[in-house]
Amino acid sequence: MTEAAHESLANGVADSVNGNAPLRALCISIRSRIEAFLQEDLETEKLRNVQAQTRTALNVILEALNRYPLTALSLSYNGGKDCLVLLIIYLAALADYPDLPSNLESIYIVPPHPFPEVNAFVASSSISYHLSLTHFSRESMKTAFADYLKVKPEVKAIFVGTRRTDPHGGKLTHFDPTDGGWPPFMRIHPVIDWHYTEIWEFIRHLEIPYCELYDMGYTSLGGTTDTKPNPALRNGEGGYKPAYELVEDDEERLGRDR
């Protein structure tokens, strides 16, 4: 996706707006897009389901903002499709939040062998969406979060783009404290009940820029040593169809070794 595509979603951001104008204007612009989507009279049941999922996710985020000050909240962001949807809805929810900072607290846990395309997308999108992104390169998610909270002790809750079909996602709710042995924080899962196809319907209907690997047949992004294009998307011509053409939730991770 191009820089112009990022700018299309962030349309309305103007340096001339006062205060924390860039982030505030971005949030207002995105909220306007989301509200317009929610008011559409859609013909397909799939998109109507996405509208319902979007309302639920917004309510979860607003509940989090009632429970915690913004300074105690962070976002786990790795440039993947699920946390991208979460980020867009999070920004919409912040449109009226008082005293927005210049950038939003967030963490990127870098896999051992990251794709250059993912790192490039994370870098460009974190600028476009005003993320203050702390990087941690760790084999263990547990260690990465523990190290993060040592340098960011004010963070008490973290938005995570986990969905129910992800590993260990089956029993999660919208708000879950970390398990024993993990650093203590509240995990917030606004998109936990979204289906794979709903994620892509949202992204494509709202024309949200996404990582280019998804157009090469990758459906779940890890590192270069454990992630391949999804075999269910082979096109019979030696290549792969784009990720958004996959239908079944349980086929999403067929390109992952773990």
Tab-separated table of N, CA, C and O in Angstrom, residues 40-87:
chain	number	residue	atom	x	y	z
A	40	GLU	N	-24.658	2.984	6.930
A	40	GLU	CA	-24.971	2.471	5.594
A	40	GLU	C	-26.054	1.396	5.656
A	40	GLU	O	-26.094	0.576	6.574
A	41	ASP	N	-26.941	1.409	4.661
A	41	ASP	CA	-27.936	0.352	4.497
A	41	ASP	C	-27.336	-0.687	3.559
A	41	ASP	O	-27.430	-0.588	2.339
A	42	LEU	N	-26.699	-1.680	4.148
A	42	LEU	CA	-25.891	-2.630	3.383
A	42	LEU	C	-26.711	-3.804	2.897
A	42	LEU	O	-27.630	-4.282	3.577
A	43	GLU	N	-26.352	-4.291	1.717
A	43	GLU	CA	-27.125	-5.364	1.092
A	43	GLU	C	-26.697	-6.742	1.561
A	43	GLU	O	-27.488	-7.678	1.534
A	44	THR	N	-25.442	-6.913	1.983
A	44	THR	CA	-24.963	-8.245	2.330
A	44	THR	C	-24.994	-8.460	3.832
A	44	THR	O	-24.697	-7.564	4.635
A	45	GLU	N	-25.365	-9.684	4.214
A	45	GLU	CA	-25.391	-10.039	5.634
A	45	GLU	C	-23.999	-9.961	6.242
A	45	GLU	O	-23.831	-9.567	7.402
A	46	LYS	N	-22.985	-10.282	5.437
A	46	LYS	CA	-21.611	-10.268	5.944
A	46	LYS	C	-21.225	-8.874	6.412
A	46	LYS	O	-20.671	-8.694	7.505
A	47	LEU	N	-21.529	-7.854	5.613
A	47	LEU	CA	-21.186	-6.489	6.010
A	47	LEU	C	-22.072	-6.003	7.155
A	47	LEU	O	-21.621	-5.221	8.010
A	48	ARG	N	-23.300	-6.445	7.207
A	48	ARG	CA	-24.148	-6.079	8.354
A	48	ARG	C	-23.579	-6.683	9.637
A	48	ARG	O	-23.619	-6.049	10.705
A	49	ASN	N	-23.021	-7.891	9.541
A	49	ASN	CA	-22.369	-8.495	10.699
A	49	ASN	C	-21.136	-7.685	11.110
A	49	ASN	O	-20.839	-7.545	12.304
A	50	VAL	N	-20.420	-7.171	10.121
A	50	VAL	CA	-19.245	-6.342	10.429
A	50	VAL	C	-19.678	-5.056	11.134
A	50	VAL	O	-18.997	-4.581	12.052
A	51	GLN	N	-20.797	-4.494	10.719
A	51	GLN	CA	-21.313	-3.318	11.426
A	51	GLN	C	-21.556	-3.647	12.899
A	51	GLN	O	-21.171	-2.870	13.791
A	52	ALA	N	-22.188	-4.793	13.166
A	52	ALA	CA	-22.462	-5.185	14.551
A	52	ALA	C	-21.168	-5.424	15.322
A	52	ALA	O	-21.032	-5.005	16.483
A	53	GLN	N	-20.199	-6.068	14.680
A	53	GLN	CA	-18.912	-6.307	15.336
A	53	GLN	C	-18.201	-4.985	15.639
A	53	GLN	O	-17.554	-4.831	16.691
A	54	THR	N	-18.307	-4.033	14.737
A	54	THR	CA	-17.673	-2.729	14.934
A	54	THR	C	-18.290	-2.008	16.125
A	54	THR	O	-17.575	-1.410	16.952
A	55	ARG	N	-19.602	-2.052	16.241
A	55	ARG	CA	-20.263	-1.417	17.394
A	55	ARG	C	-19.804	-2.054	18.701
A	55	ARG	O	-19.547	-1.354	19.688
A	56	THR	N	-19.704	-3.375	18.714
A	56	THR	CA	-19.248	-4.067	19.921
A	56	THR	C	-17.826	-3.655	20.268
A	56	THR	O	-17.511	-3.356	21.427
A	57	ALA	N	-16.937	-3.644	19.272
A	57	ALA	CA	-15.547	-3.268	19.523
A	57	ALA	C	-15.450	-1.837	20.042
A	57	ALA	O	-14.668	-1.547	20.968
A	58	LEU	N	-16.225	-0.934	19.472
A	58	LEU	CA	-16.240	0.445	19.954
A	58	LEU	C	-16.665	0.512	21.415
A	58	LEU	O	-16.058	1.243	22.221
A	59	ASN	N	-17.687	-0.241	21.763
A	59	ASN	CA	-18.172	-0.231	23.144
A	59	ASN	C	-17.130	-0.782	24.106
A	59	ASN	O	-16.982	-0.284	25.232
A	60	VAL	N	-16.407	-1.816	23.694
A	60	VAL	CA	-15.350	-2.369	24.541
A	60	VAL	C	-14.256	-1.327	24.774
A	60	VAL	O	-13.774	-1.142	25.902
A	61	ILE	N	-13.869	-0.638	23.719
A	61	ILE	CA	-12.820	0.386	23.842
A	61	ILE	C	-13.292	1.542	24.707
A	61	ILE	O	-12.542	2.047	25.563
A	62	LEU	N	-14.544	1.963	24.541
A	62	LEU	CA	-15.075	3.042	25.375
A	62	LEU	C	-15.144	2.616	26.833
A	62	LEU	O	-14.883	3.429	27.742
A	63	GLU	N	-15.470	1.356	27.083
A	63	GLU	CA	-15.465	0.836	28.454
A	63	GLU	C	-14.055	0.876	29.032
A	63	GLU	O	-13.853	1.242	30.201
A	64	ALA	N	-13.060	0.507	28.227
A	64	ALA	CA	-11.668	0.578	28.680
A	64	ALA	C	-11.277	2.010	29.021
A	64	ALA	O	-10.573	2.261	30.015
A	65	LEU	N	-11.726	2.961	28.209
A	65	LEU	CA	-11.409	4.365	28.466
A	65	LEU	C	-12.123	4.892	29.704
A	65	LEU	O	-11.681	5.884	30.305
A	66	ASN	N	-13.224	4.257	30.088
A	66	ASN	CA	-13.884	4.600	31.348
A	66	ASN	C	-13.160	3.994	32.544
A	66	ASN	O	-13.125	4.587	33.623
A	67	ARG	N	-12.591	2.818	32.349
A	67	ARG	CA	-11.916	2.125	33.448
A	67	ARG	C	-10.524	2.676	33.730
A	67	ARG	O	-10.066	2.648	34.866
A	68	TYR	N	-9.850	3.134	32.676
A	68	TYR	CA	-8.443	3.517	32.802
A	68	TYR	C	-8.213	4.891	32.186
A	68	TYR	O	-8.812	5.220	31.159
A	69	PRO	N	-7.307	5.680	32.767
A	69	PRO	CA	-6.870	6.883	32.047
A	69	PRO	C	-6.059	6.468	30.825
A	69	PRO	O	-5.481	5.372	30.793
A	70	LEU	N	-6.014	7.327	29.836
A	70	LEU	CA	-5.303	6.990	28.609
A	70	LEU	C	-3.827	6.709	28.874
A	70	LEU	O	-3.199	5.893	28.183
A	71	THR	N	-3.266	7.354	29.893
A	71	THR	CA	-1.855	7.135	30.235
A	71	THR	C	-1.588	5.719	30.738
A	71	THR	O	-0.438	5.279	30.750
A	72	ALA	N	-2.637	4.999	31.140
A	72	ALA	CA	-2.477	3.628	31.635
A	72	ALA	C	-2.758	2.588	30.560
A	72	ALA	O	-2.674	1.386	30.834
A	73	LEU	N	-3.068	3.047	29.348
A	73	LEU	CA	-3.425	2.142	28.261
A	73	LEU	C	-2.324	2.097	27.207
A	73	LEU	O	-1.673	3.098	26.915
A	74	SER	N	-2.150	0.914	26.627
A	74	SER	CA	-1.219	0.749	25.520
A	74	SER	C	-1.862	-0.164	24.483
A	74	SER	O	-2.890	-0.797	24.739
A	75	LEU	N	-1.245	-0.213	23.319
A	75	LEU	CA	-1.718	-1.046	22.216
A	75	LEU	C	-0.590	-1.954	21.760
A	75	LEU	O	0.525	-1.484	21.504
A	76	SER	N	-0.866	-3.247	21.661
A	76	SER	CA	0.096	-4.180	21.077
A	76	SER	C	-0.112	-4.178	19.564
A	76	SER	O	-1.174	-4.581	19.081
A	77	TYR	N	0.910	-3.717	18.836
A	77	TYR	CA	0.762	-3.498	17.394
A	77	TYR	C	1.924	-4.116	16.639
A	77	TYR	O	3.093	-3.814	16.930
A	78	ASN	N	1.616	-5.006	15.700
A	78	ASN	CA	2.668	-5.633	14.896
A	78	ASN	C	2.419	-5.497	13.399
A	78	ASN	O	3.067	-6.165	12.597
A	79	GLY	N	1.473	-4.637	13.022
A	79	GLY	CA	1.190	-4.415	11.607
A	79	GLY	C	0.281	-5.446	10.979
A	79	GLY	O	-0.020	-5.347	9.788
A	80	GLY	N	-0.171	-6.444	11.760
A	80	GLY	CA	-1.060	-7.467	11.224
A	80	GLY	C	-2.483	-6.958	11.061
A	80	GLY	O	-2.865	-5.920	11.599
A	81	LYS	N	-3.272	-7.713	10.325
A	81	LYS	CA	-4.618	-7.284	9.957
A	81	LYS	C	-5.526	-7.075	11.167
A	81	LYS	O	-6.341	-6.142	11.195
A	82	ASP	N	-5.418	-7.947	12.183
A	82	ASP	CA	-6.326	-7.878	13.321
A	82	ASP	C	-6.050	-6.651	14.188
A	82	ASP	O	-6.974	-5.924	14.556
A	83	CYS	N	-4.772	-6.427	14.518
A	83	CYS	CA	-4.466	-5.249	15.335
A	83	CYS	C	-4.620	-3.971	14.526
A	83	CYS	O	-4.838	-2.896	15.095
A	84	LEU	N	-4.575	-4.060	13.203
A	84	LEU	CA	-4.838	-2.897	12.363
A	84	LEU	C	-6.301	-2.475	12.474
A	84	LEU	O	-6.612	-1.294	12.645
A	85	VAL	N	-7.207	-3.445	12.406
A	85	VAL	CA	-8.631	-3.144	12.594
A	85	VAL	C	-8.857	-2.560	13.983
A	85	VAL	O	-9.564	-1.551	14.154
A	86	LEU	N	-8.255	-3.181	14.992
A	86	LEU	CA	-8.360	-2.672	16.357
A	86	LEU	C	-7.877	-1.230	16.443
A	86	LEU	O	-8.524	-0.365	17.059
A	87	LEU	N	-6.739	-0.933	15.831
A	87	LEU	CA	-6.175	0.415	15.873
A	87	LEU	C	-7.128	1.438	15.264
A	87	LEU	O	-7.346	2.517	15.832
